[in-house]
Amino acid sequence: MQQFSTKYTYLFSLTLCLICSILLSVAAVALKERQETNQQLDKQKSVLQACRIIKAGDSVTPEKVQELFATITPKVVDLNTDAYAEGVDPEAFAQEDATLMKVPGNEAQLSEVPEQVKIYQVEKDGKVDMLVLPISGKGLWGTLYGFLALSADTTTIRGITYYNHKETPGLGGEVDNPTWKSYWPDRKVYDENWDVAIHVIKGAAESPESDPYSVNGLSGATITSRGVTDMLKFWMGEEGFGPYLKSFRENGSV
Ligand SMILES: Cc1cc2nc3c(=O)[nH]c(=O)nc-3n(C[C@H](O)[C@H](O)[C@H](O)COP(=O)(O)O)c2cc1C
């Protein structure tokens, strides 16, 4: 049997590593654009699912997603002023590039949030029918990112979706389950004093009419369930969209 020298073995391994890393880098660069497009599409689909323009599980072509998404109006809210950001074109605004600002300790366990946040308005008969707001906060394994769709009354929930999280499939990952998401519509974010009241309970909630502030818990996933409650408390509260939503309902469809 032929014996290879140590030098040959090292050189061979090194060359193989080099070729593999070049191939990987080329693939990463070549696929970057496609990955970004897919991430964008996934986010757009999530917005459409939150407002139930498309239903979870529906197979929709990328072209159809883009066509439906084009009917929704983006707006950019400045969390420092709680008003629409001045001099910002919402169509051109890229959320990923927004400046981050530190926030005091909060329920969602977020240390920083974007200064400017892209939201969406769905119109019907020339008026805003729904607002779709991004939400995020810590679960058990990491941050969950999603959208909450509200009626123009700013309290009635139309739907919720998560498009990015690290929770365990079958446990916290059930935030993606269409059945769990079906528990949300028609429940209320705020109580009669406009305090955030919506929360995920342990076990099953009654109907939205008799139990408007409770949502069924995710079984075996108390930490994720608490994470969902806490992120809504933060994003719908004073530090999040609370003041913007107040001025929206007081000043009408703006
Ligand atoms: C492998 C593994 C994965 C888990 N994933 C989650 C999860 O995604 N979300 C969650 O809240 N709890 C998860 N848990 C359970 C938590 O550790 C904890 O026991 C649970 O949240 C308690 O909820 P319960 O009171 O409903 O049983 C996981 C546990 C194990 C062992």
Short mmCIF file of C-alpha atoms and ligand atoms in Angstrom, two decimals:
data_model
loop_
_atom_site.label_atom_id
_atom_site.label_comp_id
_atom_site.label_asym_id
_atom_site.label_seq_id
_atom_site.Cartn_x
_atom_site.Cartn_y
_atom_site.Cartn_z
CA MET A 1 0.00 0.00 0.00
CA GLN A 2 1.32 3.43 -0.95
CA GLN A 3 2.19 5.70 1.99
CA PHE A 4 1.72 9.49 1.58
CA SER A 5 4.19 11.81 3.21
CA THR A 6 2.99 14.03 6.09
CA LYS A 7 3.71 17.10 3.95
CA TYR A 8 1.52 15.72 1.13
CA THR A 9 -1.35 14.97 3.55
CA TYR A 10 -1.22 18.50 5.01
CA LEU A 11 -1.03 20.10 1.58
CA PHE A 12 -3.89 17.97 0.28
CA SER A 13 -6.11 18.85 3.29
CA LEU A 14 -5.26 22.54 2.98
CA THR A 15 -6.05 22.60 -0.75
CA LEU A 16 -9.35 20.78 -0.15
CA CYS A 17 -10.30 23.27 2.61
CA LEU A 18 -9.40 26.18 0.35
CA ILE A 19 -11.48 24.86 -2.57
CA CYS A 20 -14.46 24.19 -0.27
CA SER A 21 -14.31 27.64 1.32
CA ILE A 22 -14.09 29.30 -2.12
CA LEU A 23 -17.12 27.27 -3.30
CA LEU A 24 -19.06 28.19 -0.14
CA SER A 25 -18.20 31.90 -0.44
CA VAL A 26 -19.24 31.94 -4.11
CA ALA A 27 -22.54 30.22 -3.25
CA ALA A 28 -23.18 32.62 -0.34
CA VAL A 29 -22.58 35.68 -2.52
CA ALA A 30 -24.57 34.29 -5.46
CA LEU A 31 -27.55 33.36 -3.27
CA LYS A 32 -27.54 36.49 -1.06
CA GLU A 33 -29.88 38.45 -3.28
CA ARG A 34 -32.31 35.55 -3.59
CA GLN A 35 -32.25 35.02 0.20
CA GLU A 36 -33.00 38.70 0.80
CA THR A 37 -35.87 38.59 -1.71
CA ASN A 38 -37.30 35.51 0.00
CA GLN A 39 -37.01 37.11 3.46
CA GLN A 40 -38.82 40.17 2.12
CA LEU A 41 -41.56 37.99 0.60
CA ASP A 42 -41.92 36.08 3.87
CA LYS A 43 -42.40 39.33 5.77
CA GLN A 44 -44.94 40.61 3.24
CA LYS A 45 -46.84 37.31 3.49
CA SER A 46 -46.81 37.62 7.26
CA VAL A 47 -48.37 41.11 7.07
CA LEU A 48 -51.05 39.77 4.72
CA GLN A 49 -51.71 36.81 7.02
CA ALA A 50 -51.95 39.04 10.10
CA CYS A 51 -54.80 40.95 8.46
CA ARG A 52 -56.15 37.68 7.02
CA ILE A 53 -56.03 38.93 3.43
CA ILE A 54 -54.41 35.54 2.88
CA LYS A 55 -55.09 32.58 5.14
CA ALA A 56 -52.42 30.51 6.86
CA GLY A 57 -51.77 27.44 4.75
CA ASP A 58 -52.98 29.04 1.49
CA SER A 59 -50.44 28.48 -1.25
CA VAL A 60 -49.93 31.86 -2.84
CA THR A 61 -47.43 32.61 -5.60
CA PRO A 62 -44.73 35.25 -4.95
CA GLU A 63 -46.35 37.39 -7.67
CA LYS A 64 -49.74 37.24 -5.90
CA VAL A 65 -48.10 38.16 -2.55
CA GLN A 66 -46.50 41.21 -4.18
CA GLU A 67 -49.76 42.14 -5.92
CA LEU A 68 -51.77 41.95 -2.66
CA PHE A 69 -49.04 43.67 -0.67
CA ALA A 70 -49.06 46.58 -3.12
CA THR A 71 -52.67 47.35 -2.02
CA ILE A 72 -51.45 48.10 1.54
CA THR A 73 -50.14 51.54 2.47
CA PRO A 74 -46.89 51.69 4.46
CA LYS A 75 -46.33 54.48 6.99
CA VAL A 76 -43.33 55.21 9.17
CA VAL A 77 -43.95 56.05 12.82
CA ASP A 78 -41.27 57.90 14.78
CA LEU A 79 -41.24 56.46 18.31
CA ASN A 80 -39.66 59.67 19.66
CA THR A 81 -42.52 61.88 18.51
CA ASP A 82 -45.25 59.18 18.23
CA ALA A 83 -46.21 60.75 14.90
CA TYR A 84 -45.42 59.89 11.28
CA ALA A 85 -41.74 60.43 10.56
CA GLU A 86 -41.18 63.65 8.66
CA GLY A 87 -39.29 63.64 5.37
CA VAL A 88 -39.26 59.86 5.15
CA ASP A 89 -40.62 58.04 2.12
CA PRO A 90 -42.36 54.96 3.60
CA GLU A 91 -42.06 53.03 0.32
CA ALA A 92 -38.29 53.50 0.26
CA PHE A 93 -37.79 53.08 4.03
CA ALA A 94 -35.88 49.88 4.92
CA GLN A 95 -36.61 48.77 8.48
CA GLU A 96 -33.27 46.91 8.67
CA ASP A 97 -31.41 50.21 8.20
CA ALA A 98 -33.31 52.14 10.91
CA THR A 99 -31.32 53.72 13.74
CA LEU A 100 -31.68 51.85 17.03
CA MET A 101 -32.23 53.59 20.35
CA LYS A 102 -31.79 52.24 23.87
CA VAL A 103 -34.97 51.67 25.87
CA PRO A 104 -35.37 51.34 29.63
CA GLY A 105 -35.94 47.85 31.08
CA ASN A 106 -39.21 46.56 29.70
CA GLU A 107 -41.58 43.60 29.60
CA ALA A 108 -40.43 42.52 26.13
CA GLN A 109 -36.80 42.36 27.41
CA LEU A 110 -35.63 44.49 24.50
CA SER A 111 -32.57 46.64 25.13
CA GLU A 112 -33.05 48.71 21.99
CA VAL A 113 -35.76 49.39 19.43
CA PRO A 114 -35.75 51.22 16.08
CA GLU A 115 -36.37 54.98 16.32
CA GLN A 116 -38.56 54.75 13.26
CA VAL A 117 -40.88 51.84 12.63
CA LYS A 118 -42.67 50.85 9.44
CA ILE A 119 -46.35 50.05 9.95
CA TYR A 120 -49.07 49.27 7.41
CA GLN A 121 -52.58 50.56 6.82
CA VAL A 122 -55.23 48.56 5.00
CA GLU A 123 -57.90 50.75 3.47
CA LYS A 124 -61.53 49.99 2.72
CA ASP A 125 -63.97 52.41 1.06
CA GLY A 126 -61.39 55.20 1.26
CA LYS A 127 -60.85 54.84 5.02
CA VAL A 128 -58.29 53.01 7.15
CA ASP A 129 -59.85 49.67 8.08
CA MET A 130 -56.83 48.02 9.70
CA LEU A 131 -53.45 48.89 11.14
CA VAL A 132 -50.69 46.29 11.03
CA LEU A 133 -47.99 46.84 13.63
CA PRO A 134 -44.68 45.03 14.02
CA ILE A 135 -44.14 43.36 17.42
CA SER A 136 -41.07 41.69 18.91
CA GLY A 137 -39.88 40.39 22.25
CA LYS A 138 -38.04 37.58 23.98
CA GLY A 139 -39.39 34.04 24.16
CA LEU A 140 -37.51 31.09 25.62
CA TRP A 141 -34.74 30.74 23.02
CA GLY A 142 -34.60 34.15 21.41
CA THR A 143 -36.54 37.08 20.04
CA LEU A 144 -39.84 36.51 18.28
CA TYR A 145 -40.74 38.89 15.43
CA GLY A 146 -44.28 39.26 14.14
CA PHE A 147 -47.21 41.48 13.27
CA LEU A 148 -50.44 42.37 15.03
CA ALA A 149 -53.38 43.59 12.92
CA LEU A 150 -55.90 45.89 14.61
CA SER A 151 -59.18 47.41 13.49
CA ALA A 152 -59.27 51.18 13.09
CA ASP A 153 -60.75 51.40 16.62
CA THR A 154 -57.13 50.53 17.65
CA THR A 155 -58.23 47.81 20.08
CA THR A 156 -60.04 45.03 18.20
CA ILE A 157 -57.58 42.39 17.08
CA ARG A 158 -57.93 41.14 13.51
CA GLY A 159 -55.00 38.72 13.55
CA ILE A 160 -51.45 37.93 14.65
CA THR A 161 -48.48 36.27 12.92
CA TYR A 162 -44.87 35.49 13.68
CA TYR A 163 -42.41 35.31 10.80
CA ASN A 164 -39.17 34.76 12.72
CA HIS A 165 -38.50 33.00 16.03
CA LYS A 166 -36.35 30.31 17.60
CA GLU A 167 -38.99 28.60 19.76
CA THR A 168 -39.23 24.79 19.84
CA PRO A 169 -41.45 23.21 17.17
CA GLY A 170 -44.50 21.67 18.87
CA LEU A 171 -44.02 23.84 22.02
CA GLY A 172 -43.33 27.58 21.72
CA GLY A 173 -43.17 27.10 17.94
CA GLU A 174 -46.95 26.64 18.03
CA VAL A 175 -47.16 30.43 17.66
CA ASP A 176 -47.18 29.46 13.97
CA ASN A 177 -50.11 27.08 14.36
CA PRO A 178 -53.20 28.32 12.45
CA THR A 179 -55.46 26.98 15.24
CA TRP A 180 -53.69 29.06 17.90
CA LYS A 181 -53.76 32.12 15.63
CA SER A 182 -57.53 31.61 15.16
CA TYR A 183 -58.05 32.37 18.88
CA TRP A 184 -57.00 36.02 18.42
CA PRO A 185 -59.49 37.78 16.10
CA ASP A 186 -62.19 39.89 17.80
CA ARG A 187 -60.37 40.04 21.14
CA LYS A 188 -59.45 43.47 22.56
CA VAL A 189 -56.01 44.90 23.30
CA TYR A 190 -57.21 47.65 25.68
CA ASP A 191 -59.68 47.66 28.55
CA GLU A 192 -62.19 50.48 29.17
CA ASN A 193 -59.41 52.67 30.67
CA TRP A 194 -57.22 52.14 27.61
CA ASP A 195 -54.74 50.06 29.59
CA VAL A 196 -53.22 47.08 27.79
CA ALA A 197 -55.28 44.10 28.94
CA ILE A 198 -54.73 41.38 26.33
CA HIS A 199 -52.79 38.41 27.69
CA VAL A 200 -52.14 34.75 27.00
CA ILE A 201 -53.50 32.58 29.79
CA LYS A 202 -52.74 29.01 30.89
CA GLY A 203 -55.45 26.80 29.42
CA ALA A 204 -58.41 27.79 27.26
CA ALA A 205 -60.10 31.18 27.10
CA GLU A 206 -63.84 31.74 26.69
CA SER A 207 -65.25 33.32 23.51
CA PRO A 208 -64.02 36.81 22.49
CA GLU A 209 -67.44 38.22 23.51
CA SER A 210 -67.32 36.90 27.07
CA ASP A 211 -63.53 36.89 27.58
CA PRO A 212 -62.14 39.61 25.30
CA TYR A 213 -58.72 40.07 26.95
CA SER A 214 -57.63 36.40 27.20
CA VAL A 215 -56.09 34.09 24.61
CA ASN A 216 -55.54 30.32 24.95
CA GLY A 217 -52.09 29.40 26.25
CA LEU A 218 -49.55 27.41 24.26
CA SER A 219 -49.46 24.07 26.05
CA GLY A 220 -46.07 23.13 27.51
CA ALA A 221 -44.78 26.57 26.55
CA THR A 222 -45.49 28.91 29.44
CA ILE A 223 -42.35 30.95 28.79
CA THR A 224 -43.22 31.61 25.13
CA SER A 225 -46.83 32.38 26.13
CA ARG A 226 -45.57 34.90 28.69
CA GLY A 227 -43.23 36.34 26.04
CA VAL A 228 -46.21 37.00 23.76
CA THR A 229 -48.16 38.70 26.59
CA ASP A 230 -45.13 40.78 27.56
CA MET A 231 -44.26 41.96 24.07
CA LEU A 232 -47.86 43.12 23.54
CA LYS A 233 -47.74 44.96 26.86
CA PHE A 234 -44.62 46.74 25.66
CA TRP A 235 -45.54 47.48 22.03
CA MET A 236 -49.13 48.52 22.75
CA GLY A 237 -48.05 50.53 25.79
CA GLU A 238 -46.50 53.96 26.40
CA GLU A 239 -43.01 53.06 25.15
CA GLY A 240 -44.36 51.45 22.00
CA PHE A 241 -47.32 52.35 19.79
CA GLY A 242 -49.66 53.41 22.65
CA PRO A 243 -49.36 57.20 22.11
CA TYR A 244 -49.50 56.85 18.30
CA LEU A 245 -52.66 54.70 18.54
CA LYS A 246 -54.21 57.22 20.95
CA SER A 247 -53.70 60.07 18.49
CA PHE A 248 -54.91 57.85 15.62
CA ARG A 249 -58.25 57.14 17.30
CA GLU A 250 -58.66 60.73 18.52
CA ASN A 251 -57.78 62.37 15.23
CA GLY A 252 -59.48 59.88 12.96
CA SER A 253 -57.93 58.08 10.01
CA VAL A 254 -54.59 59.80 9.58
C1 LIG B 1 -36.15 20.64 24.68
C2 LIG B 1 -37.12 21.58 25.32
C3 LIG B 1 -37.64 22.60 24.57
C4 LIG B 1 -38.55 23.53 25.14
N1 LIG B 1 -39.05 24.53 24.40
C5 LIG B 1 -39.87 25.43 24.96
C6 LIG B 1 -40.40 26.53 24.22
O1 LIG B 1 -40.16 26.70 23.02
N2 LIG B 1 -41.18 27.42 24.88
C7 LIG B 1 -41.50 27.29 26.22
O2 LIG B 1 -42.18 28.15 26.75
N3 LIG B 1 -41.05 26.25 26.91
C8 LIG B 1 -40.26 25.31 26.33
N4 LIG B 1 -39.79 24.27 27.06
C9 LIG B 1 -40.32 24.06 28.41
C10 LIG B 1 -39.73 25.01 29.41
O3 LIG B 1 -38.47 24.58 29.71
C11 LIG B 1 -40.64 25.03 30.64
O4 LIG B 1 -40.63 23.80 31.23
C12 LIG B 1 -42.06 25.34 30.24
O5 LIG B 1 -42.12 26.59 29.64
C13 LIG B 1 -43.00 25.29 31.41
O6 LIG B 1 -44.27 25.33 30.85
P1 LIG B 1 -45.52 24.54 31.39
O7 LIG B 1 -45.75 25.14 32.75
O8 LIG B 1 -46.60 24.85 30.41
O9 LIG B 1 -45.15 23.09 31.42
C14 LIG B 1 -38.91 23.38 26.50
C15 LIG B 1 -38.36 22.33 27.25
C16 LIG B 1 -37.49 21.44 26.68
C17 LIG B 1 -36.93 20.34 27.52
#
